[in-house]
mmCIF file of C-alpha atoms and ligand atoms in Angstrom:
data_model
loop_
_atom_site.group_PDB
_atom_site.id
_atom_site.type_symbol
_atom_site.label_atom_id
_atom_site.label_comp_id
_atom_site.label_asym_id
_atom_site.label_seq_id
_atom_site.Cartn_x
_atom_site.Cartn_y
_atom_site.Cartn_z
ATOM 1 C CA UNK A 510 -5.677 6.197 -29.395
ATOM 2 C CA UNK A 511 -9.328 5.251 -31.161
ATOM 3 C CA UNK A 512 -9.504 1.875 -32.047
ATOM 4 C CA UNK A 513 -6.085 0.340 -30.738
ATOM 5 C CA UNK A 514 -4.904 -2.315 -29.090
ATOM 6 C CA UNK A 515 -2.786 -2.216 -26.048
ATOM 7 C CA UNK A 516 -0.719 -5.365 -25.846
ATOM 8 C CA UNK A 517 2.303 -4.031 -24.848
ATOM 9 C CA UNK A 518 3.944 -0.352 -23.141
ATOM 10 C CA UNK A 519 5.720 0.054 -26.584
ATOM 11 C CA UNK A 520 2.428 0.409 -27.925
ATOM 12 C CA UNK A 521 2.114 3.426 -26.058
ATOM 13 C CA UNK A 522 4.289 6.567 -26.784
ATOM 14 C CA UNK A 523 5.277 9.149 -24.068
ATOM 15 C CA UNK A 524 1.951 11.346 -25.026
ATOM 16 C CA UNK A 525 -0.458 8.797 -25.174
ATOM 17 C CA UNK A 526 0.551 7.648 -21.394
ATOM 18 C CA UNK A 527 0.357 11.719 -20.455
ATOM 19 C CA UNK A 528 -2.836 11.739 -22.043
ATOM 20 C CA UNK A 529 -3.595 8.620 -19.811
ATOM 21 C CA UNK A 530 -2.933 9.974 -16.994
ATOM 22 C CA UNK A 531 -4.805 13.440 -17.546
ATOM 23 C CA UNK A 532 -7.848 11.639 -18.606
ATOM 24 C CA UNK A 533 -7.343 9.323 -15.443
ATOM 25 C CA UNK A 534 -7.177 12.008 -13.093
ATOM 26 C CA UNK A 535 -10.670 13.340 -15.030
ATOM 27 C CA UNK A 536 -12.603 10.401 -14.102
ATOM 28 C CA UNK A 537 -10.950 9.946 -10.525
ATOM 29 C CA UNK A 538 -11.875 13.360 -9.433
ATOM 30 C CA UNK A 539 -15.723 12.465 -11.102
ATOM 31 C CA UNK A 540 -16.250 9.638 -9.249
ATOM 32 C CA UNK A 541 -14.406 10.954 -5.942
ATOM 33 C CA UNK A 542 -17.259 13.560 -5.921
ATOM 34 C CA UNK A 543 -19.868 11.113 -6.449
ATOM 35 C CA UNK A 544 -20.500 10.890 -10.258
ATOM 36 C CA UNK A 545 -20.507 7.184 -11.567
ATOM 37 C CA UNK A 546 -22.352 6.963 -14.113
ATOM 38 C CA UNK A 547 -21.335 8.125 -17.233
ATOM 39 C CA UNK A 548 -22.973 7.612 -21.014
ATOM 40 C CA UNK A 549 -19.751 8.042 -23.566
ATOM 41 C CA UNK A 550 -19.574 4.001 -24.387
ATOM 42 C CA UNK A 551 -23.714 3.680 -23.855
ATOM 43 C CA UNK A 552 -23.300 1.435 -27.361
ATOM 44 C CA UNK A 553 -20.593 -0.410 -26.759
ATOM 45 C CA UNK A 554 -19.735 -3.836 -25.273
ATOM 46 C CA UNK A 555 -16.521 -4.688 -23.443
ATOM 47 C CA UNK A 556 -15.798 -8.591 -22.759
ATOM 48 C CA UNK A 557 -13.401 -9.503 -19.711
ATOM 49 C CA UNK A 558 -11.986 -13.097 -20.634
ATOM 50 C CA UNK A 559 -9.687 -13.857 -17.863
ATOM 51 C CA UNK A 560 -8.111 -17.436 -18.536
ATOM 52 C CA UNK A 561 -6.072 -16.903 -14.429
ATOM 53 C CA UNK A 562 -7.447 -15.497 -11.501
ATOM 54 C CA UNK A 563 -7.882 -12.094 -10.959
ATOM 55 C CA UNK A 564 -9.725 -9.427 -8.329
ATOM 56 C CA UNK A 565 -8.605 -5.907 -9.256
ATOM 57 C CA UNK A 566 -7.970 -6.056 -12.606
ATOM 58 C CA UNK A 567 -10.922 -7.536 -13.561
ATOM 59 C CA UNK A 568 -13.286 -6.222 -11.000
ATOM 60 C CA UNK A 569 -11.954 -2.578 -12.083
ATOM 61 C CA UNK A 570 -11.881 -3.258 -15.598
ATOM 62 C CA UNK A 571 -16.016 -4.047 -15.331
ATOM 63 C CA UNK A 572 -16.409 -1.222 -12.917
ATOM 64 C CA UNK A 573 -14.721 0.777 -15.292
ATOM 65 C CA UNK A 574 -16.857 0.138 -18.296
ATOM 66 C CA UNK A 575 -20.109 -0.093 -16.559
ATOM 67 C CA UNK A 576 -19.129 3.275 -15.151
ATOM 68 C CA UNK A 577 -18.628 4.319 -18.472
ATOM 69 C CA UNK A 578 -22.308 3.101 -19.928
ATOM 70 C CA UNK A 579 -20.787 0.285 -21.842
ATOM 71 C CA UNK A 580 -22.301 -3.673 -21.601
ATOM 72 C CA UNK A 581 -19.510 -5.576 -19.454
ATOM 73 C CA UNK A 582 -19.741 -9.362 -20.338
ATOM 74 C CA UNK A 583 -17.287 -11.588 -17.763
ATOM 75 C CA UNK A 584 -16.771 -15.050 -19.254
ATOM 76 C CA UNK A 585 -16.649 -17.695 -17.193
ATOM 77 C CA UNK A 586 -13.902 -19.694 -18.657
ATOM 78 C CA UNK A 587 -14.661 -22.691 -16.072
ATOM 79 C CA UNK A 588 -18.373 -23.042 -17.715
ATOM 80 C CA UNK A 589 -17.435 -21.912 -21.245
ATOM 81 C CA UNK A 590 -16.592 -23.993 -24.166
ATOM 82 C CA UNK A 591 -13.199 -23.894 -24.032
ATOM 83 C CA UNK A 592 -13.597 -26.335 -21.553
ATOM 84 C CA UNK A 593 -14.841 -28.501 -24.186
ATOM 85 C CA UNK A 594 -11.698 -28.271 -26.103
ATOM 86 C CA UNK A 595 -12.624 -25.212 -28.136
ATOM 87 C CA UNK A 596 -9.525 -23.353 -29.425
ATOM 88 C CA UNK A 597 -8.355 -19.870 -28.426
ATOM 89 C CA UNK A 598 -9.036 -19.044 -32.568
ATOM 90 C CA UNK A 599 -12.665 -20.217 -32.493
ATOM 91 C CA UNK A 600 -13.378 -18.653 -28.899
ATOM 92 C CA UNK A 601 -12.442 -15.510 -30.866
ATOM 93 C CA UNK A 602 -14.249 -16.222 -34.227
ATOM 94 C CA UNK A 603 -17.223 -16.869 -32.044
ATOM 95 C CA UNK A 604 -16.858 -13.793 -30.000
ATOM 96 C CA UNK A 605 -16.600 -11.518 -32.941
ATOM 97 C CA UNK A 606 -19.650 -12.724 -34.198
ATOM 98 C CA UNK A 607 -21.561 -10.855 -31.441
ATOM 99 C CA UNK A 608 -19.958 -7.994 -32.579
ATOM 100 C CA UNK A 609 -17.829 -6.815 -29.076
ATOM 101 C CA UNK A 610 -16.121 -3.542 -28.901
ATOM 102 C CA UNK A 611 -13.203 -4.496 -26.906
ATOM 103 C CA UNK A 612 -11.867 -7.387 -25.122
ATOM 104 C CA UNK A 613 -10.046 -7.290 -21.989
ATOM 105 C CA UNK A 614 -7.742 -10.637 -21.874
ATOM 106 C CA UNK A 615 -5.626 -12.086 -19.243
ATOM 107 C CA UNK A 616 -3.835 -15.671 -20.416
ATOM 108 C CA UNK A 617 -0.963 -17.676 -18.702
ATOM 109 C CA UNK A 618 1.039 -17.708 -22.319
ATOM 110 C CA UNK A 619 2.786 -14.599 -23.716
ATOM 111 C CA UNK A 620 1.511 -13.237 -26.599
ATOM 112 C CA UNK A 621 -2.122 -14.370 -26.306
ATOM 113 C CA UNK A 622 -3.810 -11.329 -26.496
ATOM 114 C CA UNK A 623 -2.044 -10.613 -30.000
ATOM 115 C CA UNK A 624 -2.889 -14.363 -31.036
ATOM 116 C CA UNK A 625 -6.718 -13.441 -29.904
ATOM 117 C CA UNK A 626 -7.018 -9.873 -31.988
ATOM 118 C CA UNK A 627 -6.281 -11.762 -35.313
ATOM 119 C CA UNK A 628 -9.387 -13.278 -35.184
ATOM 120 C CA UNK A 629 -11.416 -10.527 -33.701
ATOM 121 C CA UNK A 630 -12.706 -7.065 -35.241
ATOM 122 C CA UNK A 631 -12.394 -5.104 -31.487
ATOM 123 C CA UNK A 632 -9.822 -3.922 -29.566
ATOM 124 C CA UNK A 633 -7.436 -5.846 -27.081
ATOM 125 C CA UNK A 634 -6.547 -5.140 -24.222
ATOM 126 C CA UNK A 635 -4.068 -6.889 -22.573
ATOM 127 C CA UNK A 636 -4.539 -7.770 -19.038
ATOM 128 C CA UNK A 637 -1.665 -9.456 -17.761
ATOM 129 C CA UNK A 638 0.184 -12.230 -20.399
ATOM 130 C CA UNK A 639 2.292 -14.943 -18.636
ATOM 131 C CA UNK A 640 5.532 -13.470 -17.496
ATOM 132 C CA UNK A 641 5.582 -10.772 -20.461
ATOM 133 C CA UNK A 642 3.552 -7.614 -19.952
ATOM 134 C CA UNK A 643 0.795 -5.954 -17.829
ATOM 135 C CA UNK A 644 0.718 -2.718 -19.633
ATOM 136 C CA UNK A 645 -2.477 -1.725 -17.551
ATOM 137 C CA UNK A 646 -0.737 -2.242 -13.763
ATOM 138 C CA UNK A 647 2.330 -0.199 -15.381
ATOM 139 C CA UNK A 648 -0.324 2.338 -16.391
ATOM 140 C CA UNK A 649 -2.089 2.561 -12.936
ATOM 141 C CA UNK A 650 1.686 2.129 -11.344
ATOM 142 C CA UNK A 651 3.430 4.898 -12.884
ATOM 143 C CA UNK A 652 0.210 7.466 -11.972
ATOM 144 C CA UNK A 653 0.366 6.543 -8.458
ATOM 145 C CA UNK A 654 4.349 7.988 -8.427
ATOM 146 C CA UNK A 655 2.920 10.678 -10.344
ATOM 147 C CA UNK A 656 0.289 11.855 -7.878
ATOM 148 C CA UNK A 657 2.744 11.589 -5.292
ATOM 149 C CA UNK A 658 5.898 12.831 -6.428
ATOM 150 C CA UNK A 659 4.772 15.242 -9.220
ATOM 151 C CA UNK A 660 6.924 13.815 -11.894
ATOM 152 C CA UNK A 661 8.700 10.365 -13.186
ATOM 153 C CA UNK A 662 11.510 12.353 -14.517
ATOM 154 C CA UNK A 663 14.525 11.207 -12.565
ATOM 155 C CA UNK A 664 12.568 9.568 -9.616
ATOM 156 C CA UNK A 665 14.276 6.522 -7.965
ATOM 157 C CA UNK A 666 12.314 3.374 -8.262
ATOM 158 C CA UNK A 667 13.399 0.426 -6.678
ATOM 159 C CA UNK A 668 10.914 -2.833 -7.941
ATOM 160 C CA UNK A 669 11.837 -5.505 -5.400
ATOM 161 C CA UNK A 670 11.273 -9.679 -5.223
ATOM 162 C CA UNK A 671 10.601 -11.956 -8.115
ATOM 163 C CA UNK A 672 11.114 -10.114 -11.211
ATOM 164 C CA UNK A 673 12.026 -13.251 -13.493
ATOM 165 C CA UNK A 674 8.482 -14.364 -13.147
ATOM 166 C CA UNK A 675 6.943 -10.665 -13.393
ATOM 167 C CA UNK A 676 4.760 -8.920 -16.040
ATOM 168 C CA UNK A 677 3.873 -6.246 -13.971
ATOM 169 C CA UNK A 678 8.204 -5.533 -13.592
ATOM 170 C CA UNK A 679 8.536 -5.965 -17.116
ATOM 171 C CA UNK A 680 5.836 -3.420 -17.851
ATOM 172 C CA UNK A 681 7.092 -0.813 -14.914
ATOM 173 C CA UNK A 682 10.646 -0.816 -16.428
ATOM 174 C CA UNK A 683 9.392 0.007 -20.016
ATOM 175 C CA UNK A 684 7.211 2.691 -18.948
ATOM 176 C CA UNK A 685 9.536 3.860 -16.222
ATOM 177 C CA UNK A 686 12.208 3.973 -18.934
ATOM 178 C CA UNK A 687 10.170 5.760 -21.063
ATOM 179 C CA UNK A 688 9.367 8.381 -19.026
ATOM 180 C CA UNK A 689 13.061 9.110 -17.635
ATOM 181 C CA UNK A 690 12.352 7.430 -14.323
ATOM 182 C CA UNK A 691 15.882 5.664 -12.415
ATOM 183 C CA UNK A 692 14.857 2.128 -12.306
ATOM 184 C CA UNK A 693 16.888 -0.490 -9.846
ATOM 185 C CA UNK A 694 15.739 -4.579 -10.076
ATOM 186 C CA UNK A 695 16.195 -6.102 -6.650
ATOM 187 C CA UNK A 696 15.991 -9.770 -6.343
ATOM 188 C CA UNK A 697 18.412 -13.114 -5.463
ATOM 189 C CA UNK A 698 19.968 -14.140 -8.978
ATOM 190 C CA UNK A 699 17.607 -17.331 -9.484
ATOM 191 C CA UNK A 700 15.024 -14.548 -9.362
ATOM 192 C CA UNK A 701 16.796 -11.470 -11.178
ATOM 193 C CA UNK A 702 19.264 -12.537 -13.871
ATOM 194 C CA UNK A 703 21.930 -10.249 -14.834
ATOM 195 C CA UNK A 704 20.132 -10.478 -18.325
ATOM 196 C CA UNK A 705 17.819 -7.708 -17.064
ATOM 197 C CA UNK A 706 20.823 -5.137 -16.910
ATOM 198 C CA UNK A 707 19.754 -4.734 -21.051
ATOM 199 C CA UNK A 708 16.438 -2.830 -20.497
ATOM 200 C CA UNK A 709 18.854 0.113 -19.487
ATOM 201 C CA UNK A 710 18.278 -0.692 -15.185
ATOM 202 C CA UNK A 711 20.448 -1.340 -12.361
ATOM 203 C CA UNK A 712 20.320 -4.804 -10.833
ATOM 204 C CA UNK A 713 21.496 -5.548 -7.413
ATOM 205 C CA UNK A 714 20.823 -8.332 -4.831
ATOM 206 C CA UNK A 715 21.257 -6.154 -2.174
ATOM 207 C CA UNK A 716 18.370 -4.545 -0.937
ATOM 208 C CA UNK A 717 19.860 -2.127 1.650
ATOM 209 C CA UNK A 718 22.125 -0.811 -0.365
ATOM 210 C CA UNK A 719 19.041 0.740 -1.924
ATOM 211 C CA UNK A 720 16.415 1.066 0.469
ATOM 212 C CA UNK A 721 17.500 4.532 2.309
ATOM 213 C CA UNK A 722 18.138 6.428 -0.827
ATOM 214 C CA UNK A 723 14.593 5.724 -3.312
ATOM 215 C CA UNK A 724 11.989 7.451 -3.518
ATOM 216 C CA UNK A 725 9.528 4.891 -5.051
ATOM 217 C CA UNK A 726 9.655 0.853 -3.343
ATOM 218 C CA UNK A 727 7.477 -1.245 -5.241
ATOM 219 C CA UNK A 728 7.447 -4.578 -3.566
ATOM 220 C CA UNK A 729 6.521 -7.380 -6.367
ATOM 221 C CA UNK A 730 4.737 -11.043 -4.743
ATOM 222 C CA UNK A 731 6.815 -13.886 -4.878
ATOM 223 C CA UNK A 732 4.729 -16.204 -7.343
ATOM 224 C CA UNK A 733 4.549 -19.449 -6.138
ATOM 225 C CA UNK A 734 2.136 -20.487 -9.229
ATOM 226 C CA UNK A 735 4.920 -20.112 -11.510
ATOM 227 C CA UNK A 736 7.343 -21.404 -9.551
ATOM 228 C CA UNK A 737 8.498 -25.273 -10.524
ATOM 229 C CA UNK A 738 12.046 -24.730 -9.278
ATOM 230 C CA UNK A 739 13.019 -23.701 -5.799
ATOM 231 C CA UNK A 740 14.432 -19.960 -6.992
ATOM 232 C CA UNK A 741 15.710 -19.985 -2.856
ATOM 233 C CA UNK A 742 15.638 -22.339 0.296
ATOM 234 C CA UNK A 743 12.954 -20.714 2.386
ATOM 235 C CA UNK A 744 10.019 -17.805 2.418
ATOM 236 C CA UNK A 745 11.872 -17.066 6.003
ATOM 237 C CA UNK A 746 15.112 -16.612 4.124
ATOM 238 C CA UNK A 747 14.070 -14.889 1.267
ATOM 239 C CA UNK A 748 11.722 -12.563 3.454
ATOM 240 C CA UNK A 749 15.091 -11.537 5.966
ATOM 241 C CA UNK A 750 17.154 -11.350 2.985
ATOM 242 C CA UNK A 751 14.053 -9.369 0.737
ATOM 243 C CA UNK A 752 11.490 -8.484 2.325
ATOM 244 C CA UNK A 753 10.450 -5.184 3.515
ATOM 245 C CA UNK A 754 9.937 -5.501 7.145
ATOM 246 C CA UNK A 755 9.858 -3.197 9.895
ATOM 247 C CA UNK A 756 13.897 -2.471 10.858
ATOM 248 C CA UNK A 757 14.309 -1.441 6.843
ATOM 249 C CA UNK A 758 10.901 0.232 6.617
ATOM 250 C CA UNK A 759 12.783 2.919 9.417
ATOM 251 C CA UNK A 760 15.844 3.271 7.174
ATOM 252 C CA UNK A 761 13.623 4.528 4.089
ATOM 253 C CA UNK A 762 12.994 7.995 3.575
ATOM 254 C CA UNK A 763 10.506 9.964 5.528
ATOM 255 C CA UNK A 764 8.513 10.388 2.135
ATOM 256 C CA UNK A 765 9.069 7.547 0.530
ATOM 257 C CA UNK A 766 6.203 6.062 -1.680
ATOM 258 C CA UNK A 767 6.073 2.279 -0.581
ATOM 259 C CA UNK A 768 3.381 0.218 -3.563
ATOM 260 C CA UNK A 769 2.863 -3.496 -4.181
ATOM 261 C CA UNK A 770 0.606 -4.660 -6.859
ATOM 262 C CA UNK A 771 -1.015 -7.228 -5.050
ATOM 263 C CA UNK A 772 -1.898 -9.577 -4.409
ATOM 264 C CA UNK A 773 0.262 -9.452 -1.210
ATOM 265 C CA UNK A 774 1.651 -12.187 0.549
ATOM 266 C CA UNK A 775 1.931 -10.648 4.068
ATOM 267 C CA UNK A 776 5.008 -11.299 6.144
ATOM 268 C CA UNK A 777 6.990 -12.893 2.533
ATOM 269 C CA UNK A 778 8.067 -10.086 0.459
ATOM 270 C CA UNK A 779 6.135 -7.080 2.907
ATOM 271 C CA UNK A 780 5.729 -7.108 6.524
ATOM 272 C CA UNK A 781 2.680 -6.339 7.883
ATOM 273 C CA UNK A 782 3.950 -3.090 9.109
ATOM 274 C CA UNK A 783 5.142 -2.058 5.899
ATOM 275 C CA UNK A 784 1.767 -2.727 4.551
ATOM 276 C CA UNK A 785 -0.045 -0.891 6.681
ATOM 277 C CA UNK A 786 2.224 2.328 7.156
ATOM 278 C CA UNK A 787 1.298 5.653 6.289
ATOM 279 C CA UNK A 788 3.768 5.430 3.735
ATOM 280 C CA UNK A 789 2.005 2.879 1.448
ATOM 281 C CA UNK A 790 -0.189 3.519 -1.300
ATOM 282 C CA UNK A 791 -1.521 0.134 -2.116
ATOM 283 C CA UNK A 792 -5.547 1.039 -1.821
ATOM 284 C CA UNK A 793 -4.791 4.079 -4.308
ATOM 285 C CA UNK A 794 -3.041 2.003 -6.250
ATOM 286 C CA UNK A 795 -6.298 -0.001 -6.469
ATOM 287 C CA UNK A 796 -8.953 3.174 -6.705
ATOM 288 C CA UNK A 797 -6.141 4.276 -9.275
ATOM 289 C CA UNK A 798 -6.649 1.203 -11.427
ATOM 290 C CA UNK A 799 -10.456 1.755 -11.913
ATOM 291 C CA UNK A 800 -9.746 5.392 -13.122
ATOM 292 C CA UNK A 801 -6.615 4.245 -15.371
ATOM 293 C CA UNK A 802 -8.930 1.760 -16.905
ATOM 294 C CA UNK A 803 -11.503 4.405 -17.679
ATOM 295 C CA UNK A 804 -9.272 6.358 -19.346
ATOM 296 C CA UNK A 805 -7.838 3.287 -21.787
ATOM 297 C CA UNK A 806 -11.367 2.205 -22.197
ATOM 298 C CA UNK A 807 -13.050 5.967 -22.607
ATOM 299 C CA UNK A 808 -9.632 6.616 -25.594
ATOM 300 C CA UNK A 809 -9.556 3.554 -27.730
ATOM 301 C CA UNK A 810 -13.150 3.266 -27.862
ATOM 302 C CA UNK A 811 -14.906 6.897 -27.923
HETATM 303 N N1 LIG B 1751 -2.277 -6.625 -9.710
HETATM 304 C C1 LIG B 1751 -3.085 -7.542 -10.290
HETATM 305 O O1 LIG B 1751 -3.007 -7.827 -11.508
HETATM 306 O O2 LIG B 1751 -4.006 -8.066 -9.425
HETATM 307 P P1 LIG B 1751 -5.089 -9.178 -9.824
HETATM 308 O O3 LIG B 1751 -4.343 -10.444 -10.136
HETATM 309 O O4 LIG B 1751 -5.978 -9.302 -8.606
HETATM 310 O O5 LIG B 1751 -5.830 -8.686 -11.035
#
């Protein structure tokens, strides 16, 4: 994986994400017992440039390079130039000129982080583009079922709430796909179009006609930002109708694996139950993120 860029799951093949996940599992069991500080990117310089908000992937993709021995730059987009009108191209033309190994990137419009490596000699790394792709939460996603269930092979996932407006449910279906998992969408139609039946997935609006038989629930956040329509009438509606709240959290299965990316919105797609169950592995998710980024960071650049 030396040297490439990670834009999109299909840029992955089933051994690469293996060797993810071995290489992940490496570095979480390092740092569980107290080793953080590693030297195999002591030369090299990673560069977060988030262009939208962000806590774990960014935070985990600093921690993971400065765990790793590598200079972590975070641009400030608020007090950079772009705010001056400089253009995505000469950001990157500038950028390169300080010769950076990789660039993490995280843009509202799909296909950014592509745009961004024409210009730039390092690797990219795409950290969440618009409504496309966030290869990385796939990445850390798909390990977390792993860990817990052994295998993806055949596992049910259900990926619940606002998929129209999701990376991270584009990204879990292609991987999930991939790696012979049983995906179901679950959504209202304004937020799940019928269109999604092509990636190879079952789509239903019903979510208990689903939620006593998977094994995997990953509960997406309804995304207000990107909302300039009203996709249904109220968050009280769409959180009887969706959300996983306490009455369905008893029909699941006693071992089901309940995730959300986050952030959450408590009480709209999850109920605080639900989110706080012994059945949810949201915080791994997160510790599982920092590890998964190692990995990516530790293979394309070592
Ligand atoms: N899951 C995710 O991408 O979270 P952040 O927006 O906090 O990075």
């Amino acid at each position: 994986m030396k040297n490439r860029n990670i834009f999109r799951i299909s840029d992955l093949s089933k051994e690469d994400i293996e060797e993810v996940f071995r290489t992940a599992a490496r570095f979480k069991k390092e740092v569980r017992e107290g080793n953080r500080k590693f030297q195999e990117l002591k030369e090299k310089t990673v560069l977060n440039l988030f262009f939208e908000n962000s806590t774990r992937t960014r935070t985990s993709f600093e921690l993971a390079g400065k765990r790793l021995g590598a200079d972590v730059i975070n641009i400030s987009i608020a007090t950079s130039s772009l705010k001056k009108g400089e253009s995505l191209m000469d950001t990157a033309k500038t950028l390169d000129a300080m010769h950076v190994d990789t660039y993490i990137i995280r843009h509202s419009a799909a296909g950014a982080p592509q745009l961004f490596s024409k210009y730039v000699r390092g690797n990219v790394i795409n950290a969440g583009d618009g409504a496309c792709e966030h290869p990385t939460q796939a990445l850390l996603d798909a390990f977390t079922m792993v860990e817990q269930k052994g295998t993806l092979k055949d596992l049910n996932v259900a990926i619940i709430g606002d998929i129209l407006h999701s990376r991270v449910a584009r990204s879990n279906i292609h991987l999930l796909n991939k790696m012979g998992a049983n995906v179901t969408l679950v959504g209202p139609n304004t937020l799940l179009p019928k269109s999604f039946e092509s990636f190879g997935v079952k789509v239903t609006n019903n979510i208990d006609s689903v939620i006593e038989s998977v094994d995997v629930l990953n509960m997406l956040r309804v995304q207000m930002e990107r909302q300039n329509d009203s996709f249904f009438p109220t968050l009280k509606e769409y959180s009887e109708l969706y959300g996983l709240n306490s009455k369905r959290l008893e029909k699941t299965k006693k071992d089901v694996v309940i995730m959300h990316p986050g952030p959450m919105n408590r009480g709209v797609e999850i109920g605080f139950e639900a989110a706080d169950c012994n059945r949810q592995f949201i915080l791994e998710q997160v510790e599982n993120g920092v590890a998964i980024r190692m990995a990516l960071l530790y293979l394309t650049l070592n």
